[in-house]
PDB file of C-alpha atoms in Angstrom:
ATOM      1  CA  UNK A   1       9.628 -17.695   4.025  1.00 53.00           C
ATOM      2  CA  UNK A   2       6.125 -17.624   3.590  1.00 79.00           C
ATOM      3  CA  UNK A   3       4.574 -13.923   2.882  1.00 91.00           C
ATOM      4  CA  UNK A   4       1.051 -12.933   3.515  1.00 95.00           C
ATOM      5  CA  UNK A   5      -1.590 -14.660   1.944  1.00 95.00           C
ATOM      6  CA  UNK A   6      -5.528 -13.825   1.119  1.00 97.00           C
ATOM      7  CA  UNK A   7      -8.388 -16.016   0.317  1.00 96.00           C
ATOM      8  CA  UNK A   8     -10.517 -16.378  -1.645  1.00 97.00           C
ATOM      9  CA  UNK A   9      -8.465 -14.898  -4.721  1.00 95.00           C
ATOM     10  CA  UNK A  10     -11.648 -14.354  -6.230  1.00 96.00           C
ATOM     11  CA  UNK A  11     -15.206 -14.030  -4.956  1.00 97.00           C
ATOM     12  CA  UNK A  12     -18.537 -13.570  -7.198  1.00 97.00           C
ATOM     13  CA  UNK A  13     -21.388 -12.895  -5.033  1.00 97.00           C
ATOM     14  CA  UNK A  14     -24.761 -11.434  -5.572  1.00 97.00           C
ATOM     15  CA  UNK A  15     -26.029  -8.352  -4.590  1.00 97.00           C
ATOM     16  CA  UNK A  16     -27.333  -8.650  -1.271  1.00 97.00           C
ATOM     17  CA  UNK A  17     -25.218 -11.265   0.401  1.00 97.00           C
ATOM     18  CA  UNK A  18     -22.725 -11.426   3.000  1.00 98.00           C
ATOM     19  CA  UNK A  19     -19.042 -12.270   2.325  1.00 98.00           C
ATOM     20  CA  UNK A  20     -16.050 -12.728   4.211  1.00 98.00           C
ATOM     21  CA  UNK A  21     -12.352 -12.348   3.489  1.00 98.00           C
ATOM     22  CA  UNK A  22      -9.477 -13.620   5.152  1.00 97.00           C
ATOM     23  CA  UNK A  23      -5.801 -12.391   5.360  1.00 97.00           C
ATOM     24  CA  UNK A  24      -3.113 -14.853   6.909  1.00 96.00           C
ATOM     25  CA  UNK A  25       0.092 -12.169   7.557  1.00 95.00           C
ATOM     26  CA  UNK A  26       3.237 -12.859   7.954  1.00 94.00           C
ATOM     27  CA  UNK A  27       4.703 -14.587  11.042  1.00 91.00           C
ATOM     28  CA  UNK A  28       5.014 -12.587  14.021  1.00 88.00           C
ATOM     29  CA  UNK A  29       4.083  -9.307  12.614  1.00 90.00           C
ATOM     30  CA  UNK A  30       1.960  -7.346  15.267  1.00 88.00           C
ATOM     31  CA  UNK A  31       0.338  -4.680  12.745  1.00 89.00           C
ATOM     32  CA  UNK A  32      -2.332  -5.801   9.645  1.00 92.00           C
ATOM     33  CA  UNK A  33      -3.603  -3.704   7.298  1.00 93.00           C
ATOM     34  CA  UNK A  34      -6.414  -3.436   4.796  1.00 95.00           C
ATOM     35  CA  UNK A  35      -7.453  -1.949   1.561  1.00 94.00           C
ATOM     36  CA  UNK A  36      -9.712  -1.707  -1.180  1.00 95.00           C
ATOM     37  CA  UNK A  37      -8.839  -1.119  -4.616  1.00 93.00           C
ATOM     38  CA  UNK A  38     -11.116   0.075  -7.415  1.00 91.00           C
ATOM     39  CA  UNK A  39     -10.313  -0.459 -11.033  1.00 85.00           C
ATOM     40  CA  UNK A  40      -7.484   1.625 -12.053  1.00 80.00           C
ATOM     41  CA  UNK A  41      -7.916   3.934  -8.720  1.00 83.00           C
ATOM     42  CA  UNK A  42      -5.290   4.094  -5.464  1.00 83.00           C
ATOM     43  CA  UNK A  43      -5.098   2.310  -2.337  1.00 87.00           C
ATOM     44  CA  UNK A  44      -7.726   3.444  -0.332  1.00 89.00           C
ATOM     45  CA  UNK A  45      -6.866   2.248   3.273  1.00 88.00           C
ATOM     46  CA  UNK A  46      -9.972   0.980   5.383  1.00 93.00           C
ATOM     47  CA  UNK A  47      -8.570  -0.497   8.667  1.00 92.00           C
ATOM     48  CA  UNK A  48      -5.264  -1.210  10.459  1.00 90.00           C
ATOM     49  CA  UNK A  49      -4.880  -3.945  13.602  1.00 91.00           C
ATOM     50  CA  UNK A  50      -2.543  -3.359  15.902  1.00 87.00           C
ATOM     51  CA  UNK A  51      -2.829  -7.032  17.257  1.00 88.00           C
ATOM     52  CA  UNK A  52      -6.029  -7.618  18.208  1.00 89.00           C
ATOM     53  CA  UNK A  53      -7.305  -4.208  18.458  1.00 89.00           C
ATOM     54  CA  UNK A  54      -8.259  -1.673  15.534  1.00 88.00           C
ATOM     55  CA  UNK A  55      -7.345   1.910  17.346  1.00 82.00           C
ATOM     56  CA  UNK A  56      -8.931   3.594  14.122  1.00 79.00           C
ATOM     57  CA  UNK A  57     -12.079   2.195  12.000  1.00 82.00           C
ATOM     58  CA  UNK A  58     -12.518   5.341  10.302  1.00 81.00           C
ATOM     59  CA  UNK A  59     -11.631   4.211   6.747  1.00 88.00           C
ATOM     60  CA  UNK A  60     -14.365   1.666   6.426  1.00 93.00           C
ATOM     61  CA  UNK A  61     -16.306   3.115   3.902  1.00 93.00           C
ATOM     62  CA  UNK A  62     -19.896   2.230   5.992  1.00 94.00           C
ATOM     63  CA  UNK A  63     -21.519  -0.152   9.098  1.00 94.00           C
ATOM     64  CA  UNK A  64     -21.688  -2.999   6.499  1.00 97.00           C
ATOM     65  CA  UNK A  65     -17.999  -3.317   6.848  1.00 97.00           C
ATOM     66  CA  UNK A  66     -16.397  -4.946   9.614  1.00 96.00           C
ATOM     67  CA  UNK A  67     -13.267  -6.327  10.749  1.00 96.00           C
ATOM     68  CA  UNK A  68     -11.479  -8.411  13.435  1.00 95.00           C
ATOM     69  CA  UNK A  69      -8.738 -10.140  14.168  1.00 94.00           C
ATOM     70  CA  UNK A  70      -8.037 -12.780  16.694  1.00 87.00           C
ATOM     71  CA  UNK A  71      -4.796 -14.321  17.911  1.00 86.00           C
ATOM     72  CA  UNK A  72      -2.780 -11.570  16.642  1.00 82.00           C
ATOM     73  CA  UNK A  73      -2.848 -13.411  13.435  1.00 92.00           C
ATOM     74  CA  UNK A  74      -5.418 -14.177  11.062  1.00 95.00           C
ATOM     75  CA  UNK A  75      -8.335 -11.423  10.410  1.00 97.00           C
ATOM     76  CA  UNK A  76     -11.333 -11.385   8.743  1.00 97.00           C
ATOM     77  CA  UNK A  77     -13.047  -8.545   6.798  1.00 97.00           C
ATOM     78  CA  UNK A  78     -16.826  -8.979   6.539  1.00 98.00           C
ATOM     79  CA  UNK A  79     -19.063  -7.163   4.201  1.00 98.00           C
ATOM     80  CA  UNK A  80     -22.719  -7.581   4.817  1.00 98.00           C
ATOM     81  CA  UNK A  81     -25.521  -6.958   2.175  1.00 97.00           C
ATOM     82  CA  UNK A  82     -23.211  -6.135  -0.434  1.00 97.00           C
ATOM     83  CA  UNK A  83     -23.530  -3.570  -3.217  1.00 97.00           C
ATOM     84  CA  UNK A  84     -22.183  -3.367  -6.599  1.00 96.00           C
ATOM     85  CA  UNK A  85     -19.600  -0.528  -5.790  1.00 95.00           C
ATOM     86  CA  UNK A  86     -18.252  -3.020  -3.158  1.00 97.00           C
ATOM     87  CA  UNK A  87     -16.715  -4.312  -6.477  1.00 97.00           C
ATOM     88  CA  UNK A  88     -13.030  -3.952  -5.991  1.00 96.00           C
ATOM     89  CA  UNK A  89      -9.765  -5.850  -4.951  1.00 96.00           C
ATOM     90  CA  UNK A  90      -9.451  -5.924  -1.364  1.00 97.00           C
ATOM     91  CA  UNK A  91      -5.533  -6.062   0.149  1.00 96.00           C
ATOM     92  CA  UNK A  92      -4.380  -7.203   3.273  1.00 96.00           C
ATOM     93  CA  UNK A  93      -0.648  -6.140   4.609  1.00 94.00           C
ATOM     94  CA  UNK A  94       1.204  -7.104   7.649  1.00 93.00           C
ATOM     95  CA  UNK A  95       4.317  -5.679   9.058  1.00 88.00           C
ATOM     96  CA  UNK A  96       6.119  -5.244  12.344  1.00 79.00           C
ATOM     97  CA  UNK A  97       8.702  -2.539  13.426  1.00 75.00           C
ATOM     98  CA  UNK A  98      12.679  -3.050  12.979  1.00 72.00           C
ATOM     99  CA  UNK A  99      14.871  -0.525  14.430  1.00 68.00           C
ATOM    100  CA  UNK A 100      11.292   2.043  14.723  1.00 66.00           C
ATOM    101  CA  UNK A 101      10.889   1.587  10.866  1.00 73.00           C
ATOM    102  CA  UNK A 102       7.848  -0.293   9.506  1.00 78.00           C
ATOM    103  CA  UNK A 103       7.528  -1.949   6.076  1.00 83.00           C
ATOM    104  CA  UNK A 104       4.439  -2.979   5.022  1.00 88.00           C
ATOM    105  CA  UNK A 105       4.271  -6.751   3.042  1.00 91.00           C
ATOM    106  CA  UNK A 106       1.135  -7.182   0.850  1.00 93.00           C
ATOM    107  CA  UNK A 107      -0.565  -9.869  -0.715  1.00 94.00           C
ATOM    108  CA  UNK A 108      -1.826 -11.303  -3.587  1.00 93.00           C
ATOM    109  CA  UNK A 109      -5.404  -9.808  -2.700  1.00 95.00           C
ATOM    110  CA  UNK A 110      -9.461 -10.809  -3.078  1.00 97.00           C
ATOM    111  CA  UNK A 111     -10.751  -9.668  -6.381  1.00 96.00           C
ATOM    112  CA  UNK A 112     -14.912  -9.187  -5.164  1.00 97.00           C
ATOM    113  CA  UNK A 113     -17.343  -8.605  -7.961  1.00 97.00           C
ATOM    114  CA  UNK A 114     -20.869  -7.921  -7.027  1.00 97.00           C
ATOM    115  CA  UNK A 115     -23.237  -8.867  -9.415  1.00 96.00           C
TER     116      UNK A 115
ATOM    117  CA  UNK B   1      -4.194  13.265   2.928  1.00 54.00           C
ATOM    118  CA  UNK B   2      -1.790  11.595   0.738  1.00 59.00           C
ATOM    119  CA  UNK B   3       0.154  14.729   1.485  1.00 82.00           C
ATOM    120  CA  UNK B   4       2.695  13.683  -1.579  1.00 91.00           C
ATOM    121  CA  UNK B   5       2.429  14.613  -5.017  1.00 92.00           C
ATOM    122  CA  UNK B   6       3.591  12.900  -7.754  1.00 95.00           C
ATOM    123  CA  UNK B   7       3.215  13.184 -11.386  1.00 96.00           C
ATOM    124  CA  UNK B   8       0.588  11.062 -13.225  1.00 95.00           C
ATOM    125  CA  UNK B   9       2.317   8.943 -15.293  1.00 96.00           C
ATOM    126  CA  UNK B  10       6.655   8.828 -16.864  1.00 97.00           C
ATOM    127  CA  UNK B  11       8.317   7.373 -19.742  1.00 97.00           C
ATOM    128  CA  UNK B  12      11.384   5.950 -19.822  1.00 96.00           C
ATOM    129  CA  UNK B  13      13.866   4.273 -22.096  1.00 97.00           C
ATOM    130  CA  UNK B  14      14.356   0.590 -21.709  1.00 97.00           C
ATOM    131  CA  UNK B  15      18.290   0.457 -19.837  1.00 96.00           C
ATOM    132  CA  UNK B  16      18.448   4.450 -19.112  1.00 96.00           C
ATOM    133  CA  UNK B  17      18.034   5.614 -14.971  1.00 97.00           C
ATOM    134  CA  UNK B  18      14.495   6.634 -14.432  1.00 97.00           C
ATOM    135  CA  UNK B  19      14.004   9.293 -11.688  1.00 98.00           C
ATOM    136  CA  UNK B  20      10.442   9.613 -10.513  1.00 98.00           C
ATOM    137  CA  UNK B  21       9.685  12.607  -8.527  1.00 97.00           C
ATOM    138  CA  UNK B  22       7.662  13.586  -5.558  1.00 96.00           C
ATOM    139  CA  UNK B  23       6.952  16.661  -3.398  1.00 95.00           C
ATOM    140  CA  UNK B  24       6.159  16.602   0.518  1.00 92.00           C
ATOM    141  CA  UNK B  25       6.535  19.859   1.282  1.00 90.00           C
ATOM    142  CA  UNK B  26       4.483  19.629   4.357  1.00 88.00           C
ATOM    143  CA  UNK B  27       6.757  16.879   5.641  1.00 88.00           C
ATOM    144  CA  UNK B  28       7.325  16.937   9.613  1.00 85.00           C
ATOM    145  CA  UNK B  29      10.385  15.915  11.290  1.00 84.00           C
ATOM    146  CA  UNK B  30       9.523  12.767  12.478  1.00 82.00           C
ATOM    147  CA  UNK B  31       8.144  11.161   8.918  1.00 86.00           C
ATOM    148  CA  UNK B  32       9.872   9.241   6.975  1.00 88.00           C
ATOM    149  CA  UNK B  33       9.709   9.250   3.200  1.00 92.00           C
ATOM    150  CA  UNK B  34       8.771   5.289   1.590  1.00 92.00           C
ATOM    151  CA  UNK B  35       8.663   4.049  -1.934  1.00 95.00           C
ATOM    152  CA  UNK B  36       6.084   1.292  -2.481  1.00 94.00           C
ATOM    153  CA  UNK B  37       5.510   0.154  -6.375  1.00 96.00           C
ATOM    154  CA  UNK B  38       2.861  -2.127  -7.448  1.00 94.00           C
ATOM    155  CA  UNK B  39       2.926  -3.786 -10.646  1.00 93.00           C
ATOM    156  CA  UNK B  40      -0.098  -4.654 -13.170  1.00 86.00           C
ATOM    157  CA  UNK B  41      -2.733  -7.089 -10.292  1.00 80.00           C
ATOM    158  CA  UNK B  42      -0.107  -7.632  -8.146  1.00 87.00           C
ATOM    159  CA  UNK B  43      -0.176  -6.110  -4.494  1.00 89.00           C
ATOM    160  CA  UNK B  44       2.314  -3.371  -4.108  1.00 92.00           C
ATOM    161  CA  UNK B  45       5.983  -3.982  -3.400  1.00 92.00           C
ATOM    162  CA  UNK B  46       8.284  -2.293  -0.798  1.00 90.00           C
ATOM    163  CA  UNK B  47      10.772  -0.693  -2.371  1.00 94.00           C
ATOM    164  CA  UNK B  48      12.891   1.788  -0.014  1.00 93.00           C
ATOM    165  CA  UNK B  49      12.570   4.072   2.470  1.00 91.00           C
ATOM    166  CA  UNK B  50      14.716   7.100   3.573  1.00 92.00           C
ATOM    167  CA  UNK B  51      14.365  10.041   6.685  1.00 90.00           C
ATOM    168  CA  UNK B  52      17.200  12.627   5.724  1.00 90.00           C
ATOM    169  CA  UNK B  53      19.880  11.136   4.507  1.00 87.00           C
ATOM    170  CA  UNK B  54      20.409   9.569   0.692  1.00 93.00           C
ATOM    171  CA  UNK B  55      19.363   5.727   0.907  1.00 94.00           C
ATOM    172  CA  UNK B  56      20.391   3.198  -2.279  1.00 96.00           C
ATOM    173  CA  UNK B  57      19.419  -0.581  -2.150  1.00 94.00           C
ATOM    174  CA  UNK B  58      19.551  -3.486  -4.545  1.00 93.00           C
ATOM    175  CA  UNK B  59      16.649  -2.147  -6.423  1.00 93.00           C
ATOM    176  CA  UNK B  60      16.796   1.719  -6.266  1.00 97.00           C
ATOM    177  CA  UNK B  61      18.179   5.040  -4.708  1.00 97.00           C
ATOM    178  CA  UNK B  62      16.055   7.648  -3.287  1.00 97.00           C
ATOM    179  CA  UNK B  63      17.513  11.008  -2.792  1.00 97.00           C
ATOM    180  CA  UNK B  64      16.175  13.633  -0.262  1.00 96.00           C
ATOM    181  CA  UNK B  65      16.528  17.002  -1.007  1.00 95.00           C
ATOM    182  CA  UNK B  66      18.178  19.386   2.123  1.00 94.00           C
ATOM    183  CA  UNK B  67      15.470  20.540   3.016  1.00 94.00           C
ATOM    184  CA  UNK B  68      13.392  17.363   3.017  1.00 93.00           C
ATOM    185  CA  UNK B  69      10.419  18.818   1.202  1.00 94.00           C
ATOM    186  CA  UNK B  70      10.977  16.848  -1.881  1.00 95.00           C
ATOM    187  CA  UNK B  71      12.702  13.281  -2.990  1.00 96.00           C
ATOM    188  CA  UNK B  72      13.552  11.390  -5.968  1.00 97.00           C
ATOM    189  CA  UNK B  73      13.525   7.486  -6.639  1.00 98.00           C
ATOM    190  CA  UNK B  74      15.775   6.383  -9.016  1.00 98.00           C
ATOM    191  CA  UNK B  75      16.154   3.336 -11.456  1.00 97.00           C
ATOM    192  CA  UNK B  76      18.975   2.982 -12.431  1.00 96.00           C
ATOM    193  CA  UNK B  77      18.850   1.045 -15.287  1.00 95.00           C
ATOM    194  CA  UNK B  78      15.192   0.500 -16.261  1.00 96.00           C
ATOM    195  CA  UNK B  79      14.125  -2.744 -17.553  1.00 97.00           C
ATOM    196  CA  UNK B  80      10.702  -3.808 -18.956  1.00 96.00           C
ATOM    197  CA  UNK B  81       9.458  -5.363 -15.583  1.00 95.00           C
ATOM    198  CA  UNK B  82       9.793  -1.841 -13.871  1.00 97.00           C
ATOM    199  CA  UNK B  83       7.094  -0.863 -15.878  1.00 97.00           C
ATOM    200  CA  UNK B  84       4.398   0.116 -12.714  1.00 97.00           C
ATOM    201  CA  UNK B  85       2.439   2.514 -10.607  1.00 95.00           C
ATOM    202  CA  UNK B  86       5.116   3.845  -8.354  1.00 97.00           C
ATOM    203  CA  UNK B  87       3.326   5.701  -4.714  1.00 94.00           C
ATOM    204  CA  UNK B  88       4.964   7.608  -2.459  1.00 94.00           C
ATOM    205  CA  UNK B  89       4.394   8.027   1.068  1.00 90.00           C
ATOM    206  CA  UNK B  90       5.430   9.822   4.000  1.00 87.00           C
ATOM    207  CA  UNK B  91       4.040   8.913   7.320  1.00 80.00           C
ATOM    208  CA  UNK B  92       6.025   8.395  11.254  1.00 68.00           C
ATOM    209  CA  UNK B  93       7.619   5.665  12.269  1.00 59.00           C
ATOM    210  CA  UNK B  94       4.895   3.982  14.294  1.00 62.00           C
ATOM    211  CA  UNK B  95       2.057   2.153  12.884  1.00 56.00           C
ATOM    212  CA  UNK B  96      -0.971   4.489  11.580  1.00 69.00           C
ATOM    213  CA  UNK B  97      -2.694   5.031   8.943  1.00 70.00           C
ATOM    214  CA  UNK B  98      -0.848   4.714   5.521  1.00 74.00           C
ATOM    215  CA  UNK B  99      -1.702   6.312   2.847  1.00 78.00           C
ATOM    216  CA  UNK B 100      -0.684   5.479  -1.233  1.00 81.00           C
ATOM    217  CA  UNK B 101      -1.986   8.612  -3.305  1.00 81.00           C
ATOM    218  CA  UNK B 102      -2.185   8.351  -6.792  1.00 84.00           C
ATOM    219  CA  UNK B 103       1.033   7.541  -7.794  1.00 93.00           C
ATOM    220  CA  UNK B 104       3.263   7.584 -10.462  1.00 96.00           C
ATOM    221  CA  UNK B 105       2.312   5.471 -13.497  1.00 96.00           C
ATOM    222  CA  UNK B 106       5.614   4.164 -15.147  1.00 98.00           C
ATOM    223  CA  UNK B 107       6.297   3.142 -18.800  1.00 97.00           C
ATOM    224  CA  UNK B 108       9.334   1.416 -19.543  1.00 97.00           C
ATOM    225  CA  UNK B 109       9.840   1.235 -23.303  1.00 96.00           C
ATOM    226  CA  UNK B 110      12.303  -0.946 -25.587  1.00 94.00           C
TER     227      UNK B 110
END
């Protein structure tokens, strides 16, 4: 079946500008997740839905980060006047519980480069 | 708050088991141990998950040690494509936040 999907796969933007990514999860999975990943660094998580609500924004790195989700399915992370250490590939991941055990499904992810 | 640690970076022998270790000696009762793995641009990859008991699936085994402050993911017979950034992660069962660490970096050689 079809697994999560991200677009753009690539964004170049100027410094400055507003840009939005989208995550499509997985069918019927209740929880998304997202992440930013700098060159040759971890996972660094920024946000989790729980459907449509985000019980903890604390990973977003500052207020020109922003997230929401609507329908349960599709969000969008927003990143106004971006900087050049916004550079990074941004992952989405969508998962729902079995038997009280989650598994998290990732995908392909937005490279961003800030010029 | 990874609260795992792994070693930086393994070799291994193309065909031989490769056992990548990790501590989690702050592990509660509730938390389950995961494997993810994420290969060169790709997003990671579930790999397996275990709570107490040993766990072995078409792609690995993870053992858990007694006292659950420590596990082991094995590959059994490493080939070139294995050749990743291996995290693991302990965390409950519900959804929060999830966190990957460093990870271990993986060589597979011929």
């Amino acid at each position: 079946g079809a697994g999560v999907s991200q677009s753009p796969s690539n964004k170049v933007t100027e410094k400055g500008k507003d840009v939005e990514l989208r995550c499509d999860p997985i069918s019927g999975h209740t929880a998304l997740y997202w992440y930013r990943q700098s060159l040759g660094q971890g996972l660094e998580f920024l946000i989790y839905f729980q459907g449509n609500s985000a019980p903890d924004k604390s990973g977003l790195p500052s207020d020109r980060f922003s997230a929401e989700r609507t329908g349960g399915s599709v969000s969008t992370l927003t990143i106004q006047r971006t900087q050049q250490e916004d550079s990074a590939v941004y992952l989405c991941a969508s998962s729902s519980l079995r038997g009280g055990i989650e598994t998290q499904y990732f995908g392909p992810g937005t490279r961003l480069l800030v010029l | 708050d990874a609260k795992t640690t792994q070693p930086p970076s393994m070799d291994c022998a193309e065909g031989r088991a490769a056992n990548l270790p990790c501590n989690h000696s702050t592990i509660s009762g509730n938390e389950y141990v995961y494997w993810y793995r994420q290969i060169h641009s790709q997003g990671p990859q579930y790999i397996i998950h275990g709570l107490k008991n040993n766990e072995t699936n078409e792609m690995a085994s993870l053992i858990i040690t007694e006292d659950r402050k420590s596990s082991t993911l094995i590959l059994p017979h490493a080939t070139l494509r294995d050749t990743a950034v291996y995290y693991c992660i302990v965390r409950e069962y519900n959804f929060n936040k999830f966190y990957f660490g460093s990870g271990t970096k993986l060589n597979v050689k011929p």
